[in-house]
Structures are given as C-alpha cells and as structure tokens.
Amino acid sequence: MSTEVKVPTLGESVTEATIGEWLKQPGDAVALDEPIASLETDKVAVEVPSPVAGVMGQQVAAVGDTVNVGATIATIEAGDGKAAAPATAPAAKAEAAAPAPAATAPAPATEDSGDGVTTLSPAVRRLVLEHGLDPSRIKGTGKDGRLTKEDVLAAANAAPEAAPAAAPAPAAAPAASGAPGRREERVKMTRMRQTIAKRLKAAQETAAMLTTFNDVDMSAVMATRDKYRETFEKKHGVRLGFMSFFTKAAALAAHDIPAVNARIDGDEIVYYDYLDLSVAVSAPNGLVVPVVRNADGLSFAEIEKAIADLGKRAKDGTLTMDDMTGGTFTISNGGVFGGLMSTPIINPPQSAVLGLHRIEDRPVVRNGEIVIRPMMYLALSYDHRLIDGREAVTFLKTIKEAIEDPTRLLIDL
C-alpha cells in the first residue's frame, strides 16, 4: 500500500514551488513527519514531511521541477526501509541517461555507502568539487547535520597543503604555453534568487528612490554596551547588540516622521500605528528579510532575542512564510560584512530602508579639537513620491541624536 505525498499549502498567494532537493531517496526508511524533500518558494525553503512512516517510494518530480500546491510529488510505501529501491523515478532519469565518467579522481557522491545520507545542495556540491574534498569527512553544521558552504570552506582552509585539491577534468587540453585550462559553469538561478532579482529591479523601476546619508558617533552606545554587556546577558540570556539600539531609535523617529513607516497603495497612503521591522539577514540561498512584529513595543532584550532567533532560523533554512510576510520598515546591517557605505534598495511595498555600516575610528572635530571617534555611516533610501527630503533628513537626524545620546530612547525625545 502506498501513500501519496502532496505539496502542502505554502502561504497566502503562493501557488507553486520548485523542487530544491530530495532529502530521501527511493528505498530509504522514512519516519512519520520526517522531511523527505525541500521546496523553494519565492521567499523561503519549505520542507515537505512524510505523512506516514514507511519506505521512500517513487519520486514523481525531479529537482528543478515546478510543482503546484496539492500536487503529488512522491509516494511512501509500507515497509522498514530494507526493501530494494523502486523503479527509476523521474528525478533519476538524467543520471541514468548520462555516460559513466572517466576513471579519474572520484567525484563526491550525494549519498554515503553507509546508513547516513549526505545530501548536498548545488552550491555545496560545486565547492566540494572545486576543492577536491570528501563530503563524508566534513562535519555539517546545518539542519540535521547537512553541509553548508561555510563547512566546506572551513574544511578546505584546514586541509594540508601536501594534499592538493583534485581538479575536475578540463574540457580541453591546456594551451601549449602551459597555461591552465579555463572552464565555464552554468547554474540555474534558484526560485528565491529569481524573485529577489525581480523585486529589487521592480523597486528601482517603480519607486522614485533617493538615498540620503549621515554619520553617527557610536561612543555612547559602545560605552553603554560595554558597561552592561555581562549583566544583560546573565539576566536575559542574549547578547546586547547594536540592532536593539537602532530599532528603538527608528521606532522613535517613525513616530515623528510617520511617512517613513508607510506605503503607497494606488492613490492612497497607508499609515501604520505600529512598526513591523524587516531585518535583512544572510541565508544560504540569498538575502532574506524576516519580520520582528511590533518592534516599537518590545524591550531591548525582546528585540535582541527575536533577531537572534530569526537569524539562526535563516541560516538553518527553517523560516516560514509567516516569518517573511509583512514588514513596514527595513534595517539592513551591511557593517557585519565590513561595508563602509552603500545605497540600500527599498523592500516593496515599504517606502524606506535604513542601512547600517561598519564602525571605524575617524578624526572628527569636537569643541574645536580634532579627536578620534568610532563613527558609522547611516544611509536612508526612500521613496521620494511619499517622503520629502526634509522628512528623510529629519528621520536620520533623530536616529543620530538618539544613538549619540541613548538617554533619549528612555525619555522619548
């Protein structure tokens, strides 16, 4: 007896997804609710759980196929996983048709020969091939022990120089001069990457986007953070970071300049009396912007916990559609990657995004004297159709004043 596995409901207005990878192969034992496949939607990767315990049967769809909500993608057969794999499924057709590779250095497989299965995403598989590593010897830090790009890069850096990476066979013989062969690789964009590209381009074409800058002296916030770091972490179980200060400052500024926390809907302006903060974080498949709900009403500890949780789940690939839905204003912290200055792009249908950057010591004038201060550039990109230049400058100035004098955050100035 077989049970069909169908594409689950993916969220409001989401009707289809792409098969990202199969987490179980035909013949593998499957437990109840154990993920068997990963689907890529426009916003997040969604794992498909098995509705019953049994043996993985036929894979009706292949990696890269687009499937609709409610469509059957696989079957689960009765058994304990010791049965032989069923007939070749569509997901394996391409491999079956491909000629056997030459007897050179073995390429990393997508499965172990033992009981465990090492499932590699296309990006991870490419890195493994480039560095000539054995994926079964690398400890994975992703969900369920899966390998991430960071795991592979760390293993490559730790590998002894005496064991050079096994290079893939070149497409053509090297030139007579002895120069190494060159090659190209075409990798299909993931559904999420395609959506990111479309949305960012649409934002540029739709909004009258403009960016204004300011800089902020981080001395007071850094001193406050250093003074209360240990006490804060002991009491709340989370580190005190800079994002909570900027979230509080943005909420304070949005009360004075409500257009920054608004959106255009046709010929109307929609104002919010709350701040749902979209936080731009890096995920394995690209940049995502999960939402901290009612951020204006949260304490410093609650903000830090919410952001830490979203960041961890983004890295693990466990964000849900609800985590990504909504958002009235965005903060993007490029400083964690060392960025000095940027012009962030608005996250539609929002009307503004605040960009944070790295902190570096710079000479500034204070009371007629040149002194060294830890400075950060701030950038506010905004839709000029809704937000005037005066409002944008005032918004940034309010944030600057609150960060340079954090007491303002406590007494609402």
Coordinates of C-alpha atoms in Angstrom, one line a residue:
M1 CA 0.0 0.0 0.0
S2 CA 1.4 3.4 -0.9
T3 CA 0.6 6.9 0.4
E4 CA 0.9 10.0 -1.8
V5 CA 3.0 12.9 -0.6
K6 CA 1.5 16.2 -1.8
V7 CA 2.8 19.8 -1.9
P8 CA 1.5 21.4 1.3
T9 CA -0.2 24.9 1.5
L10 CA 2.7 27.3 1.2
G11 CA 1.1 30.6 2.3
E12 CA -1.2 33.3 1.1
S13 CA -1.0 33.9 -2.7
V14 CA 1.8 31.2 -3.1
T15 CA 0.5 28.6 -5.5
E16 CA 3.7 26.8 -6.7
A17 CA 7.2 25.9 -5.7
T18 CA 10.3 24.3 -7.2
I19 CA 11.8 21.0 -6.0
G20 CA 15.1 22.2 -4.4
E21 CA 16.4 18.8 -3.3
W22 CA 15.3 15.4 -2.3
L23 CA 16.2 14.6 1.3
K24 CA 15.3 11.0 1.0
Q25 CA 16.0 8.6 -1.9
P26 CA 13.9 5.6 -3.1
G27 CA 14.3 2.7 -0.7
D28 CA 15.2 4.9 2.3
A29 CA 13.4 4.4 5.6
V30 CA 11.1 7.3 6.4
A31 CA 9.7 8.2 9.8
L32 CA 6.4 10.0 10.4
D33 CA 6.7 13.7 9.8
E34 CA 10.4 13.3 8.7
P35 CA 11.3 15.7 5.9
I36 CA 11.7 14.0 2.5
A37 CA 12.1 17.0 0.2
S38 CA 12.9 20.7 0.2
L39 CA 10.8 23.1 -1.8
E40 CA 11.9 26.5 -2.9
T41 CA 9.2 29.2 -2.9
D42 CA 9.6 32.9 -3.8
K43 CA 10.6 33.7 -0.2
V44 CA 11.7 30.6 1.7
A45 CA 12.7 27.0 1.5
V46 CA 9.9 24.7 2.8
E47 CA 10.5 21.1 3.9
V48 CA 7.8 18.5 3.0
P49 CA 7.2 16.0 5.8
S50 CA 6.2 12.4 5.3
P51 CA 2.5 11.8 6.2
V52 CA 3.3 8.3 7.3
A53 CA 6.2 6.0 8.3
G54 CA 7.5 3.6 5.7
V55 CA 9.9 3.4 2.8
M56 CA 10.5 6.2 0.3
G57 CA 8.9 5.2 -3.0
Q58 CA 8.7 6.9 -6.3
Q59 CA 9.8 10.5 -6.8
V60 CA 7.2 11.8 -9.2
A61 CA 9.1 15.2 -9.7
A62 CA 12.7 15.9 -10.3
V63 CA 15.0 18.5 -8.7
G64 CA 14.3 21.8 -10.5
D65 CA 10.7 20.9 -11.5
T66 CA 7.9 23.4 -10.7
V67 CA 5.0 21.9 -8.8
N68 CA 1.7 23.3 -7.7
V69 CA 0.1 23.3 -4.3
G70 CA -1.7 19.9 -3.8
A71 CA 0.3 18.1 -6.5
T72 CA 1.7 14.7 -5.7
I73 CA 5.5 14.6 -5.7
A74 CA 6.3 11.2 -4.2
T75 CA 4.9 8.1 -2.6
I76 CA 5.6 6.3 0.7
E77 CA 5.4 2.6 0.6
A78 CA 4.8 0.3 3.5
G79 CA 8.0 -1.3 4.9
D80 CA 11.0 -0.7 7.1
G81 CA 13.5 0.6 4.6
K82 CA 15.2 -2.7 3.8
A83 CA 13.3 -3.2 0.5
A84 CA 15.0 -2.6 -2.8
A85 CA 14.6 0.7 -4.4
P86 CA 11.6 1.0 -6.8
A87 CA 11.9 1.6 -10.5
T88 CA 13.8 4.6 -11.7
A89 CA 11.9 7.7 -10.9
P90 CA 11.9 10.9 -13.0
A91 CA 14.4 12.5 -10.6
A92 CA 17.0 9.9 -11.6
K93 CA 16.4 9.9 -15.3
A94 CA 19.0 12.5 -16.1
E95 CA 21.6 10.5 -14.1
A96 CA 20.6 7.3 -15.8
A97 CA 21.0 8.8 -19.2
A98 CA 24.4 10.3 -18.5
P99 CA 27.5 8.4 -19.6
A100 CA 29.8 7.0 -17.0
P101 CA 32.6 9.3 -16.0
A102 CA 36.2 8.6 -16.8
A103 CA 38.2 6.7 -14.2
T104 CA 39.8 9.7 -12.6
A105 CA 39.6 11.1 -9.1
P106 CA 36.1 10.2 -7.8
A107 CA 33.6 13.0 -7.6
P108 CA 31.8 13.4 -4.3
A109 CA 28.5 11.5 -4.3
T110 CA 25.2 12.7 -3.0
E111 CA 24.8 9.7 -0.8
D112 CA 27.0 7.7 1.6
S113 CA 27.5 4.0 1.2
G114 CA 26.7 3.6 4.9
D115 CA 23.5 4.2 6.8
G116 CA 23.6 8.0 6.7
V117 CA 22.9 10.2 3.7
T118 CA 24.9 13.3 2.8
T119 CA 22.6 15.5 0.7
L120 CA 24.5 18.3 -1.0
S121 CA 22.9 21.4 -2.4
P122 CA 24.2 22.5 -5.8
A123 CA 26.3 25.3 -4.3
V124 CA 27.9 23.0 -1.7
R125 CA 28.5 20.3 -4.3
R126 CA 30.3 22.8 -6.5
L127 CA 32.6 23.8 -3.7
V128 CA 33.3 20.2 -2.8
L129 CA 34.3 19.5 -6.4
E130 CA 36.4 22.6 -6.7
H131 CA 38.4 21.8 -3.5
G132 CA 38.5 18.0 -4.1
L133 CA 37.1 17.2 -0.7
D134 CA 35.4 14.1 0.6
P135 CA 32.0 15.3 2.0
S136 CA 31.6 12.3 4.2
R137 CA 34.7 13.5 6.2
I138 CA 33.3 17.0 6.8
K139 CA 31.1 17.7 9.8
G140 CA 27.9 19.5 8.8
T141 CA 26.5 22.4 10.9
G142 CA 23.3 22.8 9.0
K143 CA 19.9 21.4 9.8
D144 CA 20.1 17.7 10.5
G145 CA 23.9 17.8 10.1
R146 CA 23.8 18.9 6.4
L147 CA 26.8 20.5 4.9
T148 CA 26.8 24.3 4.4
K149 CA 29.1 26.3 2.2
E150 CA 30.9 27.6 5.3
D151 CA 31.6 24.0 6.4
V152 CA 33.2 23.2 3.1
L153 CA 35.3 26.4 3.0
A154 CA 36.5 25.8 6.6
A155 CA 37.5 22.2 5.6
A156 CA 39.3 23.5 2.6
N157 CA 41.2 26.1 4.6
A158 CA 42.2 23.4 7.2
A159 CA 43.3 20.9 4.6
P160 CA 47.1 20.3 4.5
E161 CA 48.9 21.8 1.5
A162 CA 50.5 18.5 0.8
A163 CA 47.2 17.2 -0.4
P164 CA 46.2 19.5 -3.3
A165 CA 42.6 19.5 -4.4
A166 CA 41.7 17.2 -7.2
A167 CA 40.8 19.4 -10.1
P168 CA 38.0 18.3 -12.4
A169 CA 39.0 17.1 -15.8
P170 CA 39.4 20.1 -18.2
A171 CA 37.0 20.4 -21.1
A172 CA 40.0 20.8 -23.5
A173 CA 43.8 20.2 -23.4
P174 CA 45.8 23.1 -21.9
A175 CA 47.4 25.6 -24.3
A176 CA 50.9 24.9 -25.5
S177 CA 52.2 27.6 -23.2
G178 CA 51.3 25.5 -20.2
A179 CA 48.6 27.9 -19.0
P180 CA 45.8 26.1 -17.1
G181 CA 42.6 25.3 -18.9
R182 CA 39.6 27.6 -18.4
R183 CA 36.1 26.5 -18.0
E184 CA 32.6 27.9 -17.5
E185 CA 29.7 26.6 -15.4
R186 CA 26.0 27.4 -15.8
V187 CA 23.9 27.1 -12.8
K188 CA 20.2 27.8 -12.9
M189 CA 19.1 30.5 -10.5
T190 CA 17.0 29.3 -7.6
R191 CA 13.4 30.5 -7.4
M192 CA 14.3 32.7 -4.4
R193 CA 17.2 34.3 -6.3
Q194 CA 15.0 35.0 -9.3
T195 CA 12.3 36.6 -7.0
I196 CA 14.9 38.7 -5.3
A197 CA 16.2 39.9 -8.7
K198 CA 12.7 40.7 -9.9
R199 CA 11.6 42.5 -6.7
L200 CA 14.8 44.7 -6.5
K201 CA 14.5 45.6 -10.1
A202 CA 10.8 46.4 -9.7
A203 CA 11.6 48.6 -6.8
Q204 CA 14.1 50.6 -8.8
E205 CA 11.6 51.0 -11.7
T206 CA 8.5 51.8 -9.6
A207 CA 9.7 54.0 -6.7
A208 CA 11.3 57.4 -7.1
M209 CA 14.2 56.2 -5.0
L210 CA 16.7 58.5 -3.3
T211 CA 19.3 58.0 -0.7
T212 CA 20.4 60.4 2.0
F213 CA 23.4 60.0 4.4
N214 CA 24.5 60.9 7.8
D215 CA 27.2 59.7 10.2
V216 CA 26.9 58.9 13.9
D217 CA 29.3 58.8 16.8
M218 CA 29.0 55.3 18.3
S219 CA 30.9 56.2 21.5
A220 CA 27.9 56.4 23.9
V221 CA 26.3 53.3 22.6
M222 CA 29.5 51.3 22.7
A223 CA 30.2 52.6 26.3
T224 CA 26.7 51.6 27.4
R225 CA 27.1 48.2 25.7
D226 CA 30.4 47.5 27.3
K227 CA 29.2 48.6 30.8
Y228 CA 26.1 46.4 30.8
R229 CA 27.1 43.6 28.5
E230 CA 27.7 40.9 31.1
T231 CA 24.8 41.8 33.3
F232 CA 22.4 42.0 30.3
E233 CA 23.4 38.6 29.1
K234 CA 23.2 37.0 32.5
K235 CA 19.7 38.3 33.1
H236 CA 18.2 37.9 29.6
G237 CA 20.2 35.0 28.1
V238 CA 21.1 37.0 25.0
R239 CA 23.9 39.4 24.0
L240 CA 23.3 43.1 23.9
G241 CA 23.9 44.2 20.3
F242 CA 23.6 47.4 18.3
M243 CA 20.5 46.4 16.5
S244 CA 18.2 46.9 19.5
F245 CA 19.5 50.5 19.9
F246 CA 18.9 51.2 16.2
T247 CA 15.5 49.5 16.3
K248 CA 14.4 51.7 19.2
A249 CA 15.8 54.8 17.5
A250 CA 14.0 54.0 14.3
A251 CA 10.7 53.5 16.2
L252 CA 11.3 56.8 17.9
A253 CA 12.0 58.6 14.6
A254 CA 9.0 56.9 12.9
H255 CA 6.6 58.5 15.5
D256 CA 7.8 61.9 14.4
I257 CA 8.0 61.1 10.7
P258 CA 5.2 58.6 10.0
A259 CA 5.7 58.7 6.2
V260 CA 8.8 56.6 6.6
N261 CA 6.8 53.8 8.1
A262 CA 4.0 54.0 5.5
R263 CA 3.3 52.8 1.9
I264 CA 1.6 53.9 -1.2
D265 CA -1.5 51.9 -2.3
G266 CA -2.8 53.2 -5.6
D267 CA -3.7 56.9 -5.0
E268 CA -3.8 56.4 -1.2
I269 CA -1.2 56.4 1.6
V270 CA -1.4 53.7 4.2
Y271 CA 0.0 54.7 7.6
Y272 CA 0.7 52.2 10.4
D273 CA 0.5 52.9 14.1
Y274 CA 2.9 50.0 14.7
L275 CA 6.4 49.1 13.5
D276 CA 6.9 45.7 12.0
L277 CA 10.6 45.6 11.4
S278 CA 12.0 43.7 8.5
V279 CA 15.6 42.6 9.3
A280 CA 17.8 41.8 6.3
V281 CA 19.8 38.7 7.1
S282 CA 22.0 36.4 5.0
A283 CA 20.7 32.9 4.4
P284 CA 22.3 30.1 2.4
N285 CA 20.1 30.8 -0.6
G286 CA 20.4 34.6 -0.5
L287 CA 19.3 37.6 1.4
V288 CA 16.0 37.3 3.3
V289 CA 14.0 39.8 5.4
P290 CA 12.1 38.1 8.2
V291 CA 9.9 40.4 10.3
V292 CA 10.1 41.3 14.0
R293 CA 6.4 42.1 14.9
N294 CA 5.5 45.2 16.9
A295 CA 9.2 46.1 17.3
D296 CA 8.3 49.5 18.6
G297 CA 6.7 47.9 21.7
L298 CA 9.4 45.5 22.5
S299 CA 12.2 45.8 25.1
F300 CA 15.9 45.7 24.2
A301 CA 16.1 42.1 25.3
E302 CA 13.0 41.1 23.4
I303 CA 14.3 42.7 20.2
E304 CA 17.7 41.0 20.6
K305 CA 16.1 37.6 21.2
A306 CA 13.7 38.0 18.2
I307 CA 16.6 39.0 15.8
A308 CA 18.9 36.2 17.1
D309 CA 16.1 33.6 16.6
L310 CA 15.3 34.8 13.1
G311 CA 19.0 34.9 12.1
K312 CA 19.5 31.3 13.4
R313 CA 16.5 30.0 11.6
A314 CA 17.5 31.9 8.4
K315 CA 20.9 30.1 8.5
D316 CA 19.2 26.7 9.2
G317 CA 16.6 27.3 6.4
T318 CA 13.7 26.9 8.8
L319 CA 12.0 30.3 8.3
T320 CA 8.3 30.0 7.5
M321 CA 6.1 32.1 5.1
D322 CA 4.6 33.8 8.2
D323 CA 8.1 34.9 9.3
M324 CA 8.6 36.7 5.9
T325 CA 5.1 38.2 5.5
G326 CA 4.5 41.9 6.2
G327 CA 7.0 44.4 7.4
T328 CA 6.6 48.1 7.4
F329 CA 10.2 49.3 7.6
T330 CA 13.6 47.6 7.0
I331 CA 17.0 47.8 8.6
S332 CA 19.9 46.3 6.7
N333 CA 23.2 46.0 8.5
G334 CA 26.0 45.7 5.9
G335 CA 28.5 46.6 8.5
V336 CA 28.7 42.9 9.7
F337 CA 30.4 42.2 6.3
G338 CA 32.7 45.2 6.5
G339 CA 30.8 47.6 4.3
L340 CA 31.7 51.2 4.7
M341 CA 28.9 52.8 2.7
S342 CA 26.0 51.7 0.5
T343 CA 22.7 52.8 -1.0
P344 CA 20.3 50.1 0.1
I345 CA 17.3 49.3 -2.1
I346 CA 13.7 49.6 -0.8
N347 CA 11.9 46.4 0.1
P348 CA 8.5 46.8 -1.7
P349 CA 5.8 47.8 -0.8
Q350 CA 7.7 49.6 2.0
S351 CA 8.8 53.1 1.4
A352 CA 12.2 53.3 3.2
V353 CA 15.1 51.2 4.4
L354 CA 17.9 52.1 6.8
G355 CA 21.4 50.9 6.0
L356 CA 24.0 50.5 8.8
H357 CA 27.7 50.1 8.1
R358 CA 30.9 49.3 9.7
I359 CA 32.3 51.2 12.7
E360 CA 35.7 52.7 12.3
D361 CA 37.8 55.2 14.1
R362 CA 37.9 58.5 12.2
P363 CA 39.1 62.0 13.1
V364 CA 36.3 64.4 13.9
V365 CA 36.0 67.9 15.4
R366 CA 34.6 68.2 18.9
N367 CA 34.7 71.5 20.8
G368 CA 37.2 72.9 18.3
E369 CA 39.6 70.0 18.7
I370 CA 40.3 67.1 16.4
V371 CA 39.7 63.8 18.2
I372 CA 39.3 60.2 17.2
R373 CA 35.8 58.7 17.5
P374 CA 34.2 55.4 16.4
M375 CA 32.0 56.6 13.5
M376 CA 29.4 54.8 11.4
Y377 CA 27.8 56.0 8.2
L378 CA 24.0 55.8 8.0
A379 CA 22.1 55.6 4.8
L380 CA 18.3 56.0 4.3
S381 CA 16.9 55.0 0.9
Y382 CA 13.3 56.2 0.5
D383 CA 10.5 56.6 -2.0
H384 CA 10.5 60.3 -2.9
R385 CA 6.9 60.0 -4.1
L386 CA 5.9 59.7 -0.4
I387 CA 8.8 61.0 1.6
D388 CA 10.2 64.5 1.2
G389 CA 13.9 65.3 1.5
R390 CA 13.2 67.3 4.7
E391 CA 11.5 64.3 6.3
A392 CA 14.2 61.9 5.3
V393 CA 16.9 64.2 6.8
T394 CA 14.9 64.8 9.9
F395 CA 14.4 61.0 10.3
L396 CA 18.1 60.3 10.1
K397 CA 18.9 63.2 12.4
T398 CA 16.6 61.9 15.0
I399 CA 18.3 58.5 14.8
K400 CA 21.7 60.1 15.0
E401 CA 20.8 62.1 18.1
A402 CA 19.2 59.0 19.9
I403 CA 22.3 56.9 19.2
E404 CA 24.7 59.6 20.3
D405 CA 22.7 60.2 23.5
P406 CA 20.9 56.9 24.3
T407 CA 19.0 58.5 27.2
R408 CA 16.7 59.9 24.6
L409 CA 15.5 56.4 23.9
L410 CA 14.3 56.2 27.5
I411 CA 12.5 59.5 27.8
D412 CA 11.1 59.6 24.3
L413 CA 13.0 62.7 22.9

